[in-house]
Structure formats: structure tokens, C-alpha cells
Short mmCIF file of C-alpha atoms in Angstrom, two decimals:
data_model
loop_
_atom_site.label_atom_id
_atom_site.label_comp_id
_atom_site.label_asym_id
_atom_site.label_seq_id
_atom_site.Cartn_x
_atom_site.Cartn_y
_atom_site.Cartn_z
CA UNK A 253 50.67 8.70 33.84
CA UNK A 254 50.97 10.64 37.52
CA UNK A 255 46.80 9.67 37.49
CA UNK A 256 47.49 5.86 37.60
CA UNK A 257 47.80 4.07 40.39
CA UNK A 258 51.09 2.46 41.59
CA UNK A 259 49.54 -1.03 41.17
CA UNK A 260 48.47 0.03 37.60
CA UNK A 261 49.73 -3.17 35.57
CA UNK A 262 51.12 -2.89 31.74
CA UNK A 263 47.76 -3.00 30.14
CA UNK A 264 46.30 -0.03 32.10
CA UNK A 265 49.52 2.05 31.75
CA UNK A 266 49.07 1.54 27.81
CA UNK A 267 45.55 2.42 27.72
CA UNK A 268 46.08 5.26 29.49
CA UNK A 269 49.46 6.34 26.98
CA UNK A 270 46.54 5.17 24.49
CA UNK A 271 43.81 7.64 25.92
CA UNK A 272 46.40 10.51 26.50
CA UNK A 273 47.29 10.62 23.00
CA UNK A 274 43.79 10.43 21.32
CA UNK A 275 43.49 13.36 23.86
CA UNK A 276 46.02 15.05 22.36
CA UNK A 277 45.21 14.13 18.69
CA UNK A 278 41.94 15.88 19.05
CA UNK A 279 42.88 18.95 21.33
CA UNK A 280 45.62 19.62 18.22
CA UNK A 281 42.57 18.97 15.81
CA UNK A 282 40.25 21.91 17.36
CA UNK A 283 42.77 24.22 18.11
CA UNK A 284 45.41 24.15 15.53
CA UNK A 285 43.33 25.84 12.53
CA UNK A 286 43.17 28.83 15.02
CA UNK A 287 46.65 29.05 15.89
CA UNK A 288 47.94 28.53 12.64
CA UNK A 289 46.19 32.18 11.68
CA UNK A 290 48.53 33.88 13.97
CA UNK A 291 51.69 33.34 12.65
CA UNK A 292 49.90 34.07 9.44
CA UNK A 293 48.45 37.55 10.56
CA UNK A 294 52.15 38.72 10.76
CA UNK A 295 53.32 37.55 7.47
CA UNK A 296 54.91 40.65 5.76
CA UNK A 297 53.95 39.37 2.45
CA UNK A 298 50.38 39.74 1.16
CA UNK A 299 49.75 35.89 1.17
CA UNK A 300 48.16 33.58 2.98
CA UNK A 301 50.50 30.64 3.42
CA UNK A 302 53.99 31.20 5.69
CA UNK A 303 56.93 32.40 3.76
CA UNK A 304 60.44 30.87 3.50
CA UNK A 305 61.76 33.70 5.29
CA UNK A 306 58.86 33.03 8.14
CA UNK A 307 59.82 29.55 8.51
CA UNK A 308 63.70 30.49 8.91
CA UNK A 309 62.00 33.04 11.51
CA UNK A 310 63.58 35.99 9.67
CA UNK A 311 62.91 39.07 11.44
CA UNK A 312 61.99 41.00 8.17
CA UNK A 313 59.76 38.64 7.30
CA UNK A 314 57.65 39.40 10.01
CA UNK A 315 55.51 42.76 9.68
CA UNK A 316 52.56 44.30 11.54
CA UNK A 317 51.06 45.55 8.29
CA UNK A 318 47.87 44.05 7.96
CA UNK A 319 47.09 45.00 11.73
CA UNK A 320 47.68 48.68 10.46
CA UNK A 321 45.54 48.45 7.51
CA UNK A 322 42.83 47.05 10.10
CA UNK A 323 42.96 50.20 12.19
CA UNK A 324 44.19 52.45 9.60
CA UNK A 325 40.96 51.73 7.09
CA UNK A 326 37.60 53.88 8.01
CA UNK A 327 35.57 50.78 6.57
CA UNK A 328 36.78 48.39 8.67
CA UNK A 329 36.84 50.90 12.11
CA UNK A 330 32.95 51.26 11.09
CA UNK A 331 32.61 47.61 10.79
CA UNK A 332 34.70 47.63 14.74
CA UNK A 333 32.43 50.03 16.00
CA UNK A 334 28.64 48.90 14.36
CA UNK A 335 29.84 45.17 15.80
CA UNK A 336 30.57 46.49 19.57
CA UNK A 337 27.44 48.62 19.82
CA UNK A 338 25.31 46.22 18.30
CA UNK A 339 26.79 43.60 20.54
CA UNK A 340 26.59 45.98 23.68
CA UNK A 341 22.69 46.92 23.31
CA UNK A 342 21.60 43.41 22.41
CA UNK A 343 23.66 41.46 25.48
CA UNK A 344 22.23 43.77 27.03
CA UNK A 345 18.70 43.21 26.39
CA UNK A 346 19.58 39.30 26.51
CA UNK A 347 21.05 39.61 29.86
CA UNK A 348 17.77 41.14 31.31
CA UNK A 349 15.43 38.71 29.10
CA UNK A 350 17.24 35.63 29.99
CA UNK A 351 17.66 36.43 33.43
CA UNK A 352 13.75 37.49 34.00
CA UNK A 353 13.25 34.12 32.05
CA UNK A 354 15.57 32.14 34.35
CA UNK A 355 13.59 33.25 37.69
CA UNK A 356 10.68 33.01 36.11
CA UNK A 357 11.04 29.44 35.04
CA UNK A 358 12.75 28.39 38.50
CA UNK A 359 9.46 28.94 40.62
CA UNK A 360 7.94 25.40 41.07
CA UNK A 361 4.54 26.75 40.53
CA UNK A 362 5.57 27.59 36.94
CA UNK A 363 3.41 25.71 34.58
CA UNK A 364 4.64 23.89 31.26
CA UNK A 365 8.14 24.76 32.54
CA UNK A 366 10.30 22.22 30.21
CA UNK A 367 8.43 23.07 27.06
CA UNK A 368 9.05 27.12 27.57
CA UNK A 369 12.45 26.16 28.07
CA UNK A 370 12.86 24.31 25.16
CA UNK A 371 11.11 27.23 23.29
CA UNK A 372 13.34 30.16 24.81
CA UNK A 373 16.68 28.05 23.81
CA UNK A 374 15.39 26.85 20.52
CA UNK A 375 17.66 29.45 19.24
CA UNK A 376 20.38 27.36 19.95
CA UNK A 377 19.04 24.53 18.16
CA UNK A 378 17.55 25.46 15.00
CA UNK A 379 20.62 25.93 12.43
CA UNK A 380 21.22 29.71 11.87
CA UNK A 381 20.15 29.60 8.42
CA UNK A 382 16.59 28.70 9.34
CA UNK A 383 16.49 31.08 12.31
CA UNK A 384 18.04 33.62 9.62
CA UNK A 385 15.49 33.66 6.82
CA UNK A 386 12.95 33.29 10.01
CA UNK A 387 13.85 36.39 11.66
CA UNK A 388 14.14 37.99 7.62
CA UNK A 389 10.33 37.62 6.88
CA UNK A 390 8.96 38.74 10.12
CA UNK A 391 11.40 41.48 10.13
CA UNK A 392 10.72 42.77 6.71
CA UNK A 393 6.68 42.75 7.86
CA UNK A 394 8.11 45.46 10.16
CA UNK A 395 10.22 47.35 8.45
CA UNK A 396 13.45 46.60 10.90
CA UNK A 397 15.37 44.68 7.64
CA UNK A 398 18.35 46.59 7.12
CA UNK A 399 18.43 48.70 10.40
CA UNK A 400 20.50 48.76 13.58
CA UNK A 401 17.14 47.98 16.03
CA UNK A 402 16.60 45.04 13.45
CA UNK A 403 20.32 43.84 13.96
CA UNK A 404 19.94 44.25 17.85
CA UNK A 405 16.73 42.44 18.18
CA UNK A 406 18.18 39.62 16.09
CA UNK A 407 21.15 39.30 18.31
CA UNK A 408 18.95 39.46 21.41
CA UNK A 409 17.13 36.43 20.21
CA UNK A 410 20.18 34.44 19.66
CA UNK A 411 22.31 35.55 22.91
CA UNK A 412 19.01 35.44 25.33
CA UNK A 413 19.43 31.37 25.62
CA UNK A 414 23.06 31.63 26.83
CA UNK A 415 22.05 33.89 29.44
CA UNK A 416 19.14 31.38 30.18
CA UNK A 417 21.35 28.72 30.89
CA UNK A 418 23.75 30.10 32.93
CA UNK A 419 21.33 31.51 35.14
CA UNK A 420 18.87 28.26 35.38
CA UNK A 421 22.67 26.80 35.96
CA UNK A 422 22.52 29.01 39.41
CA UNK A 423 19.75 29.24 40.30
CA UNK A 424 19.71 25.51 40.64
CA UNK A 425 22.31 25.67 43.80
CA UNK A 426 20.16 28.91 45.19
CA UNK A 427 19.63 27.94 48.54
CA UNK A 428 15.48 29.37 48.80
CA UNK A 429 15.29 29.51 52.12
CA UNK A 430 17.55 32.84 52.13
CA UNK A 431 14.29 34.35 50.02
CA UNK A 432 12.29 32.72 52.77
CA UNK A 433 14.22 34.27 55.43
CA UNK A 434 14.16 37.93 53.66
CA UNK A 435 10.11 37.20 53.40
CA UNK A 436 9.29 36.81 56.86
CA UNK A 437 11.88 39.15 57.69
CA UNK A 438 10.00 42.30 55.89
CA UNK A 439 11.84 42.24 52.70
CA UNK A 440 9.76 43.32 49.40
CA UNK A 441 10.19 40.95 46.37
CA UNK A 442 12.21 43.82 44.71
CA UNK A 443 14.20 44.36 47.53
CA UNK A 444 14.77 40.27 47.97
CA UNK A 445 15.31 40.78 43.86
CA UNK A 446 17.73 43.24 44.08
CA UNK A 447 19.44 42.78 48.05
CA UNK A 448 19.31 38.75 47.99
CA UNK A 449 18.72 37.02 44.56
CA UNK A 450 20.61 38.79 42.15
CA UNK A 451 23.92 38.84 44.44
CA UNK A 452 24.08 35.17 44.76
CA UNK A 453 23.33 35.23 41.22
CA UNK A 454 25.72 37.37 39.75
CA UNK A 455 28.49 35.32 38.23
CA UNK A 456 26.04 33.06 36.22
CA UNK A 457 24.33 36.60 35.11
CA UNK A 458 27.34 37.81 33.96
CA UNK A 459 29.33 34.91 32.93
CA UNK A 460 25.57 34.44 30.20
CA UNK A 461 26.02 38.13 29.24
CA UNK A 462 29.83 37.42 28.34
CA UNK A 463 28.33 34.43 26.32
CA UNK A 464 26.13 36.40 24.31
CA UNK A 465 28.01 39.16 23.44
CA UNK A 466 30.89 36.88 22.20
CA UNK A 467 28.19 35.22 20.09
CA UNK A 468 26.88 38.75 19.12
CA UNK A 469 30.36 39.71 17.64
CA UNK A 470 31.11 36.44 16.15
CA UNK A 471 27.51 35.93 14.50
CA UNK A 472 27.44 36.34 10.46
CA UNK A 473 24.79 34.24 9.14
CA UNK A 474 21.69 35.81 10.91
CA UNK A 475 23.76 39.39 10.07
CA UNK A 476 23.72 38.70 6.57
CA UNK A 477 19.72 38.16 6.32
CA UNK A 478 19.06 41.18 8.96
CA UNK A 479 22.40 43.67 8.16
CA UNK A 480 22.41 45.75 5.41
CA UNK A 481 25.81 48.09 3.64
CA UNK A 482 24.82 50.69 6.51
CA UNK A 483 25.14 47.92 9.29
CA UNK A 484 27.85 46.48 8.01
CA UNK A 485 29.68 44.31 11.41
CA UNK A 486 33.26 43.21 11.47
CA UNK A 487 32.10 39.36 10.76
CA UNK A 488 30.03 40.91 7.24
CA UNK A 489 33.18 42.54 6.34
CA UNK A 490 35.01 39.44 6.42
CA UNK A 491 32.99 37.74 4.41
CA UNK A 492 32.69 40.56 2.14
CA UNK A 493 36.43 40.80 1.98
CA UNK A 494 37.05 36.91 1.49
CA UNK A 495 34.44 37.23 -2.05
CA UNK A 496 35.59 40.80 -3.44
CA UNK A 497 39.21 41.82 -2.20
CA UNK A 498 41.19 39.15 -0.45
CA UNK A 499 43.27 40.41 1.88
CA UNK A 500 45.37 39.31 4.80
CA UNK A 501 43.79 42.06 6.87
CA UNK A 502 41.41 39.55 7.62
CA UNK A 503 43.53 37.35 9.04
CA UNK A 504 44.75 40.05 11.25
CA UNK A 505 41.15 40.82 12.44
CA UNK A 506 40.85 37.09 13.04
CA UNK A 507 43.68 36.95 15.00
CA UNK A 508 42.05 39.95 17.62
CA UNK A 509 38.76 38.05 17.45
CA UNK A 510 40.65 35.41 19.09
CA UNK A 511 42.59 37.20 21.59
CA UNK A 512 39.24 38.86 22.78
CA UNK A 513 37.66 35.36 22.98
CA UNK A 514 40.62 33.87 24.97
CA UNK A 515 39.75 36.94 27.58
CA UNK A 516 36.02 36.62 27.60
CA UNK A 517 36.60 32.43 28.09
CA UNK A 518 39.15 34.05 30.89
CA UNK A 519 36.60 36.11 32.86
CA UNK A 520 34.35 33.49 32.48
CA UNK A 521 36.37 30.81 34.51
CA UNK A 522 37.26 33.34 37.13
CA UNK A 523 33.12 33.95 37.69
CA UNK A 524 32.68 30.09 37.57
CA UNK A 525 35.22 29.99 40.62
CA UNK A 526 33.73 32.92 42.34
CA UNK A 527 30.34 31.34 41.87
CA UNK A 528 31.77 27.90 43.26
CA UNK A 529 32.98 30.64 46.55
CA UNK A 530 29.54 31.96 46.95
CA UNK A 531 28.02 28.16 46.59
CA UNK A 532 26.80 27.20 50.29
CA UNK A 533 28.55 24.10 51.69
#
């Protein structure tokens, strides 16, 4: 109500109550089946729905069990450790793509430049199951089906686009005549690259490369096509463990899947207000 004006009559005050509320309604609708895991995660007893004792908020109903069994089990500290180095090498190799990509595109001279786009973030569009059985038959031509450099590629396709658009994003406030300046000054175009461009650049960079390696660790459906028993990710586990041994381990990973996302969203807010600093006035 502090947003409305002090001349705001009875209608507009109750529009805006009404407004604040469907607000609310849906903010409670896409975050509540998240939060509700948590409290879950902790639940001493191997189910999935919250005990009497939890809802009395008795201490001994509360256990860190499951979080134990996560780190305790060798299969699912494989799973941890195939899902960060897969998701390391491929933002990796989406970071550089996309960002070659994003300079690439941003030069006026560049022909046929909203139809490459479109291509290069198709990714994004297709539904995963299509880009999945995609990726499967051109993969199995090359014999990467089942392998780590199969699973890396894969992931590279799909976090490229988020790099992309964070970049394009910056480079769209990237005040040329700086390059210009560097240009006439004596600068090379790696040295304007390196000493100029990718400075000014460097929050959208990064803040894609967060992007895509949260979507690396998250993504299952392209995994399952790709991955194989030898690949196996934390995300393939979980679905693995929700058809053949329900557990509420899973619930536990869940819940550290969303604590990491909560600090990758964090990091990238604080680059979207350092990029807003470096933005020229």
C-alpha cells in the first residue's frame, strides 16, 4: 500500500490489496513445492510426508540421516563428483562458445544475424526430449553415447545459449567507441579483446557461465539419452533412486541442489549490480 499515492481513492487501494495478493498467491505457488522438501529432508523417519512428532517440532524427530547416507554412500559421491566435472568442462566450453558467438554476432557487418541467433539458442526452445534423442543419434554415429566427452558436449550445447544471452545482453550497453579509441590508439584486436572488451564484459560472461553450469547440474533428460551406468550424474541417480529404491536421501540431495542454486541466483545479482557500476552514464 506504501506504493499508492495519498490521493489513491477506495477503488485503487482495493485493486492494489487485490493485485498484492494474486502476487502473493502465485509467489507461494512457485516456491512452496521447494520449501516444503526441506523440512522433509530432516525427517528422522524414512518417509516422505512430515511426522506427528515434526509438526509438534519435536527435537528427536528431527535427524540429519539422510544427509549422511548422501555423503556416506560411494554411489552417490560418484554421482557428486561425475555431475561437477561434467558441469565444470562443459560451462566451460559454453562460456568460450557463447561468448565468441556473442561478439561475433554484435558486429553490424554480421550477415543473417537474427536467424544465427535463433539457431545458437534453439536449444532453449526445442523441448529436451527432442534435443535428447537428437543429440542420441548423431552421438551414437560417433561413438560418444555413453562417455564423459559425449556428456560434456551435450551439456555444452544446452548451456552455450545462456551464455549467449547474457553476453548479447552486454554487449548491447558496450559503449564502441572505447574499441575505437584503443584502434587508433595502437591497440591489436587481441589486446582490445583481452585489455578493453572482455573487462567491460565480464559480469554478463560470468553471470552466462553461472547459468549454464546450474543447468549442467540440474539437466536429466538429455543425461538419460547421452549418460550411461559409468556416467552416472547426481540428477540420473535421482531418478534412478525414485524407480528402484525410494529413499529420502533424495530429498536430502534436493534440498543441497537448492541451497547451491539460491548461491549461484546470489552471485548472479551481485554481477548484475556490478555490471549496472561499470554501465557508462
Amino acid at each position: 500500500m506504501a506504493l499508492l499515492p495519498d490521493h489513491a481513492g477506495p477503488a485503487q487501494r482495493l485493486l492494489h490489496a487485490g493485485f498484492l495478493a494474486y502476487c502473493g498467491l502465485v509467489f507461494a505457488f512457485l516456491i512452496l513445492p521447494l520449501v516444503v522438501i526441506v523440512p522433509l529432508s530432516f525427517n528422522a523417519e524414512p518417509y516422505f510426508t512430515l511426522s506427528r512428532g515434526m509438526l509438534t517440532l519435536d527435537p528427536a524427530a528431527f535427524s540429519l540421516r539422510w544427509y549422511e547416507d548422501f555423503f556416506g554412500s560411494a554411489v552417490w559421491r560418484s554421482a557428486a563428483v561425475n555431475s561437477l566435472i561434467v558441469a565444470t568442462v562443459s560451462t566451460l566450453l559454453a562460456t568460450v562458445l557463447g561468448t565468441l558467438a556473442a561478439l561475433g554476432l554484435s558486429r553490424p557487418q554480421m550477415p543473417c544475424r537474427q536467424a544465427v541467433t535463433a539457431l545458437l539458442i534453439s536449444p532453449l526452445i526445442v523441448p529436451l526430449i527432442i534435443a535428447g534423442a537428437g543429440m542420441y543419434f548423431v552421438f551414437a554415429r560417433l561413438g560418444l553415447v555413453g562417455t564423459f566427452a559425449g556428456l560434456v558436449l551435450s551439456h555444452t550445447v544446452l548451456g552455450a545459449p545462456f551464455v549467449l544471452i547474457t553476453v548479447t545482453a552486454t554487449l548491447s550497453k558496450f559503449d564502441t567507441t572505447l574499441v575505437n579509441a584503443a584502434a587508433i590508439s595502437g591497440a591489436g584486436p587481441v589486446t582490445i579483446l583481452r585489455r578493453v572488451t572482455l573487462p567491460i564484459i565480464a559480469p554478463g560472461v560470468v553471470s552466462g557461465a553461472i547459468f549454464a553450469f546450474g543447468s549442467s547440474l540440474d539437466e536429466i533428460v538429455v543425461t538419460l539419452f547421452i549418460g550411461s551406468g559409468e556416467t552416472q550424474t547426481v540428477p540420473r541417480q535421482m531418478w534412478v533412486g525414485l524407480r528402484e529404491q525410494l529413499s529420502p536421501t533424495i530429498l536430502a540431495v534436493a534440498t543441497l541442489l537448492i541451497a547451491l542454486s539460491v548461491l549461484l541466483l546470489a552471485c548472479v545479482g551481485l554481477l548484475r549490480r556490478l555490471g549496472r557500476g561499470r554501465t557508462p552514464a
